[in-house]
GROMACS .gro file of C-alpha atoms in nm:
model
  409
    1ALA     CA    1  13.607  12.604   5.885
    2ALA     CA    2  13.457  12.884   6.088
    3SER     CA    3  13.193  12.827   6.352
    4VAL     CA    4  12.909  13.066   6.428
    5VAL     CA    5  12.700  13.065   6.745
    6GLY     CA    6  12.338  13.172   6.757
    7ASP     CA    7  12.236  13.489   6.572
    8CYS     CA    8  12.584  13.593   6.468
    9SER     CA    9  12.618  13.697   6.104
   10MET     CA   10  12.623  13.411   5.854
   11ALA     CA   11  12.706  13.618   5.550
   12SER     CA   12  13.062  13.498   5.517
   13ALA     CA   13  13.130  13.216   5.276
   14ALA     CA   14  13.367  13.071   5.538
   15VAL     CA   15  13.078  12.990   5.771
   16ARG     CA   16  13.034  12.612   5.779
   17THR     CA   17  12.913  12.520   6.131
   18VAL     CA   18  12.647  12.697   6.336
   19THR     CA   19  12.556  12.627   6.700
   20VAL     CA   20  12.197  12.714   6.791
   21SER     CA   21  11.997  12.715   7.115
   22THR     CA   22  11.655  12.846   7.007
   23GLN     CA   23  11.398  12.761   6.740
   24LYS     CA   24  11.455  13.098   6.570
   25GLN     CA   25  11.828  13.036   6.540
   26LEU     CA   26  11.764  12.686   6.409
   27ASP     CA   27  11.526  12.813   6.139
   28ARG     CA   28  11.784  13.067   6.019
   29ALA     CA   29  12.057  12.804   6.000
   30LEU     CA   30  11.834  12.564   5.806
   31LYS     CA   31  11.756  12.831   5.545
   32ASN     CA   32  12.118  12.937   5.496
   33ASN     CA   33  12.275  12.736   5.213
   34LYS     CA   34  12.626  12.824   5.332
   35VAL     CA   35  12.576  12.636   5.659
   36LYS     CA   36  12.682  12.274   5.627
   37SER     CA   37  12.665  12.165   5.991
   38ILE     CA   38  12.410  12.261   6.260
   39VAL     CA   39  12.463  12.187   6.629
   40ILE     CA   40  12.168  12.217   6.868
   41LYS     CA   41  12.320  12.292   7.207
   42THR     CA   42  12.136  12.401   7.520
   43ASP     CA   43  12.079  12.285   7.877
   44LYS     CA   44  11.719  12.410   7.874
   45PRO     CA   45  11.410  12.190   7.811
   46VAL     CA   46  11.348  12.338   7.465
   47LYS     CA   47  11.126  12.182   7.197
   48PHE     CA   48  11.267  12.206   6.845
   49THR     CA   49  11.077  12.140   6.521
   50ILE     CA   50  11.229  12.083   6.178
   51GLY     CA   51  10.986  12.092   5.887
   52ALA     CA   52  10.970  11.859   5.589
   53SER     CA   53  11.245  11.956   5.349
   54SER     CA   54  11.564  11.822   5.198
   55TYR     CA   55  11.884  11.920   5.377
   56ALA     CA   56  12.100  11.667   5.195
   57LYS     CA   57  12.411  11.886   5.225
   58LYS     CA   58  12.368  11.959   5.596
   59SER     CA   59  12.457  11.753   5.903
   60LEU     CA   60  12.257  11.784   6.225
   61THR     CA   61  12.399  11.729   6.574
   62VAL     CA   62  12.197  11.736   6.896
   63ASN     CA   63  12.382  11.809   7.220
   64ALA     CA   64  12.095  11.915   7.445
   65PRO     CA   65  12.023  11.676   7.735
   66LYS     CA   66  11.677  11.815   7.818
   67ALA     CA   67  11.561  11.899   7.467
   68THR     CA   68  11.311  11.724   7.242
   69VAL     CA   69  11.343  11.739   6.864
   70ASN     CA   70  11.067  11.667   6.612
   71ASN     CA   71  11.231  11.617   6.273
   72ARG     CA   72  11.070  11.587   5.930
   73GLY     CA   73  11.377  11.687   5.732
   74ASP     CA   74  11.616  11.469   5.536
   75PHE     CA   75  11.980  11.528   5.637
   76LYS     CA   76  12.322  11.412   5.524
   77LYS     CA   77  12.378  11.277   5.875
   78ILE     CA   78  12.214  11.307   6.217
   79THR     CA   79  12.421  11.264   6.534
   80LEU     CA   80  12.255  11.248   6.876
   81GLN     CA   81  12.528  11.323   7.129
   82ASP     CA   82  12.292  11.404   7.415
   83GLY     CA   83  11.918  11.453   7.424
   84LYS     CA   84  11.591  11.358   7.585
   85LYS     CA   85  11.375  11.258   7.288
   86PHE     CA   86  11.420  11.265   6.912
   87THR     CA   87  11.118  11.195   6.693
   88GLU     CA   88  11.204  11.108   6.335
   89HIS     CA   89  10.956  11.154   6.046
   90GLY     CA   90  11.209  11.174   5.762
   91ALA     CA   91  11.293  10.922   5.490
   92GLY     CA   92  11.632  10.756   5.455
   93ASN     CA   93  11.809  10.932   5.740
   94ARG     CA   94  12.110  10.769   5.902
   95ILE     CA   95  12.124  10.836   6.275
   96ILE     CA   96  12.426  10.797   6.502
   97ILE     CA   97  12.358  10.780   6.878
   98SER     CA   98  12.650  10.850   7.109
   99ASP     CA   99  12.442  10.970   7.406
  100PRO     CA  100  12.603  10.829   7.726
  101ASN     CA  101  12.283  10.879   7.925
  102SER     CA  102  11.920  10.800   7.840
  103LEU     CA  103  11.768  10.883   7.502
  104LYS     CA  104  11.440  10.792   7.336
  105LEU     CA  105  11.432  10.768   6.957
  106VAL     CA  106  11.082  10.754   6.810
  107ALA     CA  107  11.021  10.656   6.447
  108GLY     CA  108  10.704  10.840   6.343
  109LYS     CA  109  10.421  10.666   6.161
  110ASN     CA  110  10.554  10.727   5.809
  111ALA     CA  111  10.925  10.748   5.891
  112GLU     CA  112  11.177  10.537   5.701
  113VAL     CA  113  11.499  10.526   5.900
  114ALA     CA  114  11.776  10.368   5.694
  115ARG     CA  115  12.015  10.290   5.979
  116VAL     CA  116  12.072  10.362   6.346
  117THR     CA  117  12.427  10.323   6.477
  118VAL     CA  118  12.470  10.315   6.855
  119THR     CA  119  12.818  10.417   6.968
  120SER     CA  120  12.708  10.508   7.320
  121LYS     CA  121  12.908  10.352   7.601
  122GLU     CA  122  12.678  10.251   7.888
  123GLY     CA  123  12.396  10.463   7.747
  124LYS     CA  124  12.033  10.351   7.778
  125ILE     CA  125  11.876  10.391   7.436
  126THR     CA  126  11.509  10.326   7.365
  127ILE     CA  127  11.362  10.291   7.016
  128GLY     CA  128  10.986  10.323   6.973
  129GLY     CA  129  10.718  10.434   6.730
  130LYS     CA  130  10.526  10.293   6.435
  131GLY     CA  131  10.771  10.388   6.161
  132SER     CA  132  11.020  10.171   5.975
  133VAL     CA  133  11.374  10.115   6.102
  134SER     CA  134  11.580   9.904   5.863
  135ALA     CA  135  11.887   9.831   6.072
  136VAL     CA  136  12.037   9.901   6.413
  137ASN     CA  137  12.410   9.855   6.464
  138VAL     CA  138  12.526   9.845   6.829
  139LYS     CA  139  12.898   9.920   6.848
  140ASP     CA  140  12.952   9.985   7.219
  141ALA     CA  141  12.838   9.865   7.561
  142ALA     CA  142  12.494  10.026   7.558
  143THR     CA  143  12.153   9.898   7.661
  144LEU     CA  144  11.911   9.904   7.369
  145ALA     CA  145  11.538   9.866   7.440
  146VAL     CA  146  11.279   9.814   7.167
  147ASN     CA  147  10.938   9.941   7.279
  148PRO     CA  148  10.595   9.775   7.236
  149GLY     CA  149  10.450   9.822   6.887
  150THR     CA  150  10.790   9.888   6.730
  151THR     CA  151  10.928   9.687   6.438
  152LEU     CA  152  11.299   9.663   6.354
  153GLU     CA  153  11.427   9.465   6.060
  154ALA     CA  154  11.768   9.375   6.204
  155ILE     CA  155  11.997   9.439   6.500
  156THR     CA  156  12.371   9.376   6.474
  157VAL     CA  157  12.563   9.363   6.802
  158LYS     CA  158  12.937   9.430   6.788
  159ALA     CA  159  13.002   9.498   7.156
  160ASP     CA  160  12.915   9.373   7.505
  161ALA     CA  161  12.562   9.510   7.498
  162THR     CA  162  12.218   9.435   7.639
  163ILE     CA  163  11.920   9.415   7.403
  164LYS     CA  164  11.563   9.425   7.539
  165VAL     CA  165  11.268   9.343   7.314
  166ALA     CA  166  10.944   9.441   7.486
  167THR     CA  167  10.611   9.262   7.467
  168GLY     CA  168  10.448   9.366   7.138
  169ALA     CA  169  10.781   9.459   6.974
  170GLN     CA  170  10.911   9.275   6.669
  171VAL     CA  171  11.270   9.229   6.556
  172GLY     CA  172  11.341   9.039   6.235
  173SER     CA  173  11.688   8.920   6.335
  174VAL     CA  174  11.968   8.970   6.584
  175GLN     CA  175  12.329   8.906   6.483
  176VAL     CA  176  12.612   8.870   6.733
  177ALA     CA  177  12.914   8.983   6.533
  178ASP     CA  178  13.289   9.034   6.577
  179GLY     CA  179  13.363   9.268   6.866
  180ALA     CA  180  13.101   9.116   7.093
  181GLU     CA  181  13.214   8.893   7.377
  182LYS     CA  182  12.920   8.905   7.618
  183VAL     CA  183  12.565   8.979   7.500
  184ALA     CA  184  12.240   8.971   7.697
  185LEU     CA  185  11.915   8.937   7.502
  186ARG     CA  186  11.587   8.981   7.686
  187VAL     CA  187  11.293   8.878   7.467
  188ASN     CA  188  10.939   8.945   7.582
  189GLY     CA  189  10.824   9.020   7.228
  190THR     CA  190  10.921   8.854   6.899
  191VAL     CA  191  11.263   8.791   6.744
  192GLY     CA  192  11.262   8.604   6.413
  193ALA     CA  193  11.614   8.462   6.433
  194VAL     CA  194  11.942   8.495   6.622
  195ASN     CA  195  12.273   8.433   6.445
  196ILE     CA  196  12.600   8.403   6.639
  197ASP     CA  197  12.900   8.484   6.421
  198ALA     CA  198  13.155   8.561   6.694
  199LYS     CA  199  13.311   8.368   6.982
  200ALA     CA  200  13.079   8.526   7.237
  201ALA     CA  201  12.868   8.434   7.537
  202LEU     CA  202  12.500   8.491   7.464
  203LYS     CA  203  12.251   8.493   7.749
  204ILE     CA  204  11.888   8.485   7.634
  205PHE     CA  205  11.588   8.514   7.865
  206GLY     CA  206  11.247   8.678   7.893
  207SER     CA  207  10.877   8.596   7.888
  208THR     CA  208  10.837   8.496   7.523
  209THR     CA  209  10.656   8.167   7.472
  210ASP     CA  210  10.773   8.127   7.112
  211ALA     CA  211  11.068   7.897   7.046
  212MET     CA  212  11.370   8.115   6.972
  213LYS     CA  213  11.553   8.009   6.656
  214ILE     CA  214  11.928   8.041   6.720
  215THR     CA  215  12.211   7.946   6.484
  216ASN     CA  216  12.572   7.938   6.603
  217ASN     CA  217  12.846   7.964   6.341
  218ALA     CA  218  13.134   8.053   6.574
  219GLU     CA  219  13.374   7.802   6.729
  220GLY     CA  220  13.376   7.826   7.108
  221ALA     CA  221  13.060   8.032   7.149
  222ASN     CA  222  12.856   7.993   7.466
  223VAL     CA  223  12.475   7.998   7.474
  224THR     CA  224  12.276   8.020   7.799
  225ALA     CA  225  11.898   8.015   7.756
  226ALA     CA  226  11.611   8.056   7.999
  227VAL     CA  227  11.350   8.045   7.719
  228LYS     CA  228  11.258   7.768   7.479
  229VAL     CA  229  11.509   7.755   7.193
  230GLU     CA  230  11.559   7.571   6.867
  231LEU     CA  231  11.936   7.575   6.842
  232THR     CA  232  12.131   7.484   6.528
  233LEU     CA  233  12.506   7.433   6.571
  234ASN     CA  234  12.752   7.483   6.287
  235ALA     CA  235  13.047   7.487   6.529
  236ASP     CA  236  13.144   7.349   6.871
  237THR     CA  237  12.930   7.523   7.131
  238LYS     CA  238  12.874   7.517   7.505
  239VAL     CA  239  12.499   7.518   7.572
  240THR     CA  240  12.336   7.575   7.911
  241LEU     CA  241  11.958   7.539   7.931
  242ASP     CA  242  11.816   7.691   8.248
  243ALA     CA  243  11.466   7.680   8.393
  244GLY     CA  244  11.234   7.829   8.134
  245ALA     CA  245  11.401   7.648   7.843
  246GLU     CA  246  11.182   7.338   7.873
  247GLY     CA  247  11.098   7.179   7.538
  248SER     CA  248  11.415   7.305   7.370
  249SER     CA  249  11.596   7.124   7.092
  250VAL     CA  250  11.953   7.120   6.963
  251GLU     CA  251  12.051   7.018   6.610
  252VAL     CA  252  12.411   6.946   6.511
  253ALA     CA  253  12.468   7.039   6.146
  254LYS     CA  254  12.804   6.862   6.096
  255GLU     CA  255  12.938   6.524   6.204
  256ASP     CA  256  13.255   6.657   6.368
  257ILE     CA  257  13.075   6.907   6.590
  258LYS     CA  258  13.076   6.813   6.958
  259PRO     CA  259  12.839   7.027   7.165
  260ALA     CA  260  12.861   7.044   7.544
  261ILE     CA  261  12.504   7.057   7.670
  262GLU     CA  262  12.404   7.120   8.031
  263ASN     CA  263  12.033   7.062   8.084
  264LYS     CA  264  11.916   7.240   8.400
  265THR     CA  265  11.550   7.221   8.306
  266LYS     CA  266  11.305   6.968   8.444
  267SER     CA  267  11.242   6.798   8.109
  268ASP     CA  268  11.434   6.617   7.839
  269VAL     CA  269  11.599   6.815   7.560
  270THR     CA  270  11.598   6.678   7.206
  271LEU     CA  271  11.939   6.642   7.040
  272LYS     CA  272  11.950   6.568   6.666
  273ASP     CA  273  12.278   6.477   6.492
  274SER     CA  274  12.386   6.554   6.138
  275THR     CA  275  12.228   6.232   6.007
  276GLY     CA  276  11.889   6.322   6.148
  277LYS     CA  277  11.907   6.074   6.433
  278SER     CA  278  11.744   6.201   6.751
  279ASP     CA  279  11.852   6.148   7.109
  280THR     CA  280  11.761   6.306   7.440
  281VAL     CA  281  11.963   6.498   7.695
  282LYS     CA  282  11.829   6.426   8.041
  283PRO     CA  283  11.815   6.686   8.317
  284ASP     CA  284  12.164   6.688   8.466
  285GLY     CA  285  12.045   6.600   8.816
  286GLU     CA  286  12.256   6.853   8.996
  287LYS     CA  287  12.175   6.936   9.356
  288THR     CA  288  11.828   7.077   9.398
  289ASP     CA  289  11.815   7.438   9.516
  290ASP     CA  290  11.631   7.418   9.847
  291SER     CA  291  11.576   7.792   9.870
  292THR     CA  292  11.231   7.911   9.773
  293PRO     CA  293  11.114   8.261   9.688
  294GLY     CA  294  10.984   8.417  10.005
  295GLY     CA  295  11.066   8.122  10.231
  296GLU     CA  296  11.076   8.119  10.610
  297ASN     CA  297  11.444   8.198  10.651
  298THR     CA  298  11.457   8.575  10.612
  299SER     CA  299  11.827   8.643  10.582
  300GLY     CA  300  11.742   8.861  10.281
  301SER     CA  301  11.553   9.132  10.462
  302GLY     CA  302  11.356   9.430  10.338
  303SER     CA  303  11.486   9.783  10.302
  304THR     CA  304  11.373  10.141  10.283
  305SER     CA  305  11.552  10.389  10.060
  306GLY     CA  306  11.483  10.760  10.075
  307SER     CA  307  11.104  10.772  10.091
  308GLY     CA  308  10.971  10.497  10.308
  309SER     CA  309  10.911  10.236  10.039
  310THR     CA  310  10.956   9.882  10.162
  311GLY     CA  311  11.185   9.621  10.013
  312GLY     CA  312  11.114   9.250   9.984
  313GLY     CA  313  11.186   8.958  10.212
  314GLY     CA  314  11.425   8.680  10.124
  315SER     CA  315  11.557   8.337  10.205
  316SER     CA  316  11.882   8.146  10.200
  317THR     CA  317  11.987   7.785  10.183
  318PRO     CA  318  11.985   7.651  10.543
  319SER     CA  319  12.314   7.525  10.685
  320GLU     CA  320  12.505   7.627  10.374
  321SER     CA  321  12.487   8.006  10.369
  322GLU     CA  322  12.320   8.127  10.686
  323SER     CA  323  12.532   8.443  10.669
  324LEU     CA  324  12.433   8.518  10.308
  325GLY     CA  325  12.156   8.773  10.268
  326VAL     CA  326  12.018   9.022  10.018
  327LYS     CA  327  11.790   9.322  10.039
  328LEU     CA  328  11.634   9.543   9.772
  329THR     CA  329  11.648   9.920   9.786
  330TRP     CA  330  11.489  10.188   9.572
  331THR     CA  331  11.372  10.546   9.592
  332GLY     CA  332  10.998  10.617   9.572
  333ASP     CA  333  10.669  10.506   9.720
  334ALA     CA  334  10.574  10.263   9.442
  335ILE     CA  335  10.755  10.053   9.184
  336LYS     CA  336  10.718  10.237   8.853
  337PRO     CA  337  10.899  10.277   8.519
  338GLY     CA  338  11.223  10.471   8.538
  339MET     CA  339  11.324  10.366   8.888
  340VAL     CA  340  11.615  10.136   8.962
  341LEU     CA  341  11.607   9.843   9.206
  342LYS     CA  342  11.938   9.761   9.372
  343ALA     CA  343  12.029   9.431   9.535
  344GLU     CA  344  12.260   9.472   9.834
  345VAL     CA  345  12.434   9.149   9.939
  346SER     CA  346  12.544   9.079  10.294
  347GLY     CA  347  12.775   8.801  10.406
  348ALA     CA  348  13.139   8.819  10.506
  349GLY     CA  349  13.370   8.680  10.239
  350ALA     CA  350  13.097   8.619   9.979
  351SER     CA  351  13.257   8.546   9.642
  352GLY     CA  352  13.143   8.453   9.294
  353VAL     CA  353  12.822   8.651   9.340
  354THR     CA  354  12.566   8.621   9.060
  355TYR     CA  355  12.223   8.774   9.025
  356GLN     CA  356  11.902   8.653   8.856
  357TRP     CA  357  11.596   8.876   8.855
  358TYR     CA  358  11.242   8.735   8.836
  359TYR     CA  359  10.878   8.825   8.804
  360ARG     CA  360  10.693   8.662   9.095
  361GLU     CA  361  10.414   8.533   8.869
  362GLY     CA  362  10.533   8.209   8.713
  363LEU     CA  363  10.882   8.275   8.852
  364GLN     CA  364  10.975   8.419   8.511
  365PRO     CA  365  11.346   8.511   8.472
  366VAL     CA  366  11.407   8.871   8.362
  367GLY     CA  367  11.692   9.120   8.380
  368ASP     CA  368  12.066   9.077   8.359
  369ASP     CA  369  12.336   8.930   8.583
  370GLU     CA  370  12.376   9.264   8.759
  371ASP     CA  371  12.307   9.404   9.103
  372THR     CA  372  12.060   9.659   8.958
  373PHE     CA  373  11.734   9.627   8.766
  374GLU     CA  374  11.585   9.921   8.576
  375VAL     CA  375  11.204   9.912   8.574
  376ILE     CA  376  11.053   9.981   8.231
  377ASP     CA  377  10.693  10.022   8.111
  378GLU     CA  378  10.626   9.651   8.064
  379ASP     CA  379  10.734   9.577   8.422
  380GLY     CA  380  10.452   9.791   8.558
  381GLY     CA  381  10.225   9.617   8.809
  382LYS     CA  382  10.453   9.314   8.840
  383GLU     CA  383  10.621   9.198   9.158
  384ILE     CA  384  10.995   9.177   9.098
  385GLY     CA  385  11.254   8.983   9.291
  386VAL     CA  386  11.615   8.877   9.281
  387LYS     CA  387  11.794   8.551   9.356
  388VAL     CA  388  12.156   8.587   9.463
  389THR     CA  389  12.400   8.297   9.449
  390ALA     CA  390  12.739   8.317   9.619
  391THR     CA  391  13.007   8.109   9.787
  392ILE     CA  392  13.095   8.156  10.154
  393ASN     CA  393  13.353   7.940  10.331
  394GLY     CA  394  13.367   7.707  10.032
  395LYS     CA  395  12.992   7.642  10.028
  396GLU     CA  396  12.747   7.775   9.771
  397GLY     CA  397  12.420   7.923   9.889
  398THR     CA  398  12.136   8.141   9.771
  399ALA     CA  399  11.925   8.426   9.901
  400TRP     CA  400  11.605   8.589   9.772
  401ALA     CA  401  11.441   8.930   9.805
  402TRP     CA  402  11.115   9.066   9.660
  403THR     CA  403  10.950   9.403   9.622
  404ASN     CA  404  10.681   9.317   9.873
  405GLN     CA  405  10.697   9.292  10.251
  406PRO     CA  406  10.647   9.043  10.396
  407PRO     CA  407  10.708   8.792  10.117
  408GLY     CA  408  10.404   8.615   9.980
  409PRO     CA  409  10.352   8.242   9.967
   0.00000   0.00000   0.00000
């Protein structure tokens, strides 16, 4: 099939694909019945508008990293390869997102999006708006954020992805399906149910106060929770309940299921067997972590990155990891959405390094086990810190750093 760029003649019946870079070119391509595929391609910050009409025989592709598109049309298929913001007002559109960078998809007030498929590797995709989104299918290692006020019926995760549900957002269900091995789920809003149907490691955390209903159907799955959960096991499962999961319960659905439960909370966990008999799992009594956020030992010192902003102080476990330290760096004068905090670890020979990010207030776990933390809208105004755990010379220690200097009490 022939391809036409811009205002070139589209009289030939062989013309099937048109690449456009202006609104005028786009309008011409939309009106031409011989055009079956339209590609918006430009490096300029152009605003495109597509009016309400049926384009059931046309496909739309956006490859314009700085462009915004406001769409009211109904297409055969919409593919977002690269873009800044795409606002959808249509009904029944199926949208594929392969953007490897950052993209915001907004479902307008009366929009009815049938399905969103995320094939972006390492992309940071945000879904917002008041419209209806029936299903989101995550097929690659992207980060998917659901904004406040947004409602999604279902998210299916088939890759090692991170899902973030903001305060005020609602997700009917999350399914961990075949293809996923490591999934992080941050819930500050509402998730109706989580179903694990693959041998995967699910880490769930956030500021939600609702008990998360989780069902595991996959042999050998691993669940780590730092929020209150009501966990139903239909297969052997390793369960780790961290601080924040106080008041959780585990129910074994079948007699031959043998869960491995590690209770790191400060309270008992209820365990119910297949006959309905209840027991308790006591806190495991492992060594208490003597390090405290913002303690006196300041091996995790502050840092300035690029503009004079000050990083947080830190602490480490005395006599075990005096050489372990961490500092936070960022660019900018104030912590605000869009910036990235980076934890830089010091300590010769440090191994097995893990990261846990926190809000200072209530010491609420947030973020992923990564050395960076991207600040989003709901993080605004909050003090953010990181706890690093590592092994040096055969001994495990910890270090803290916060986004204030010096550290508070």
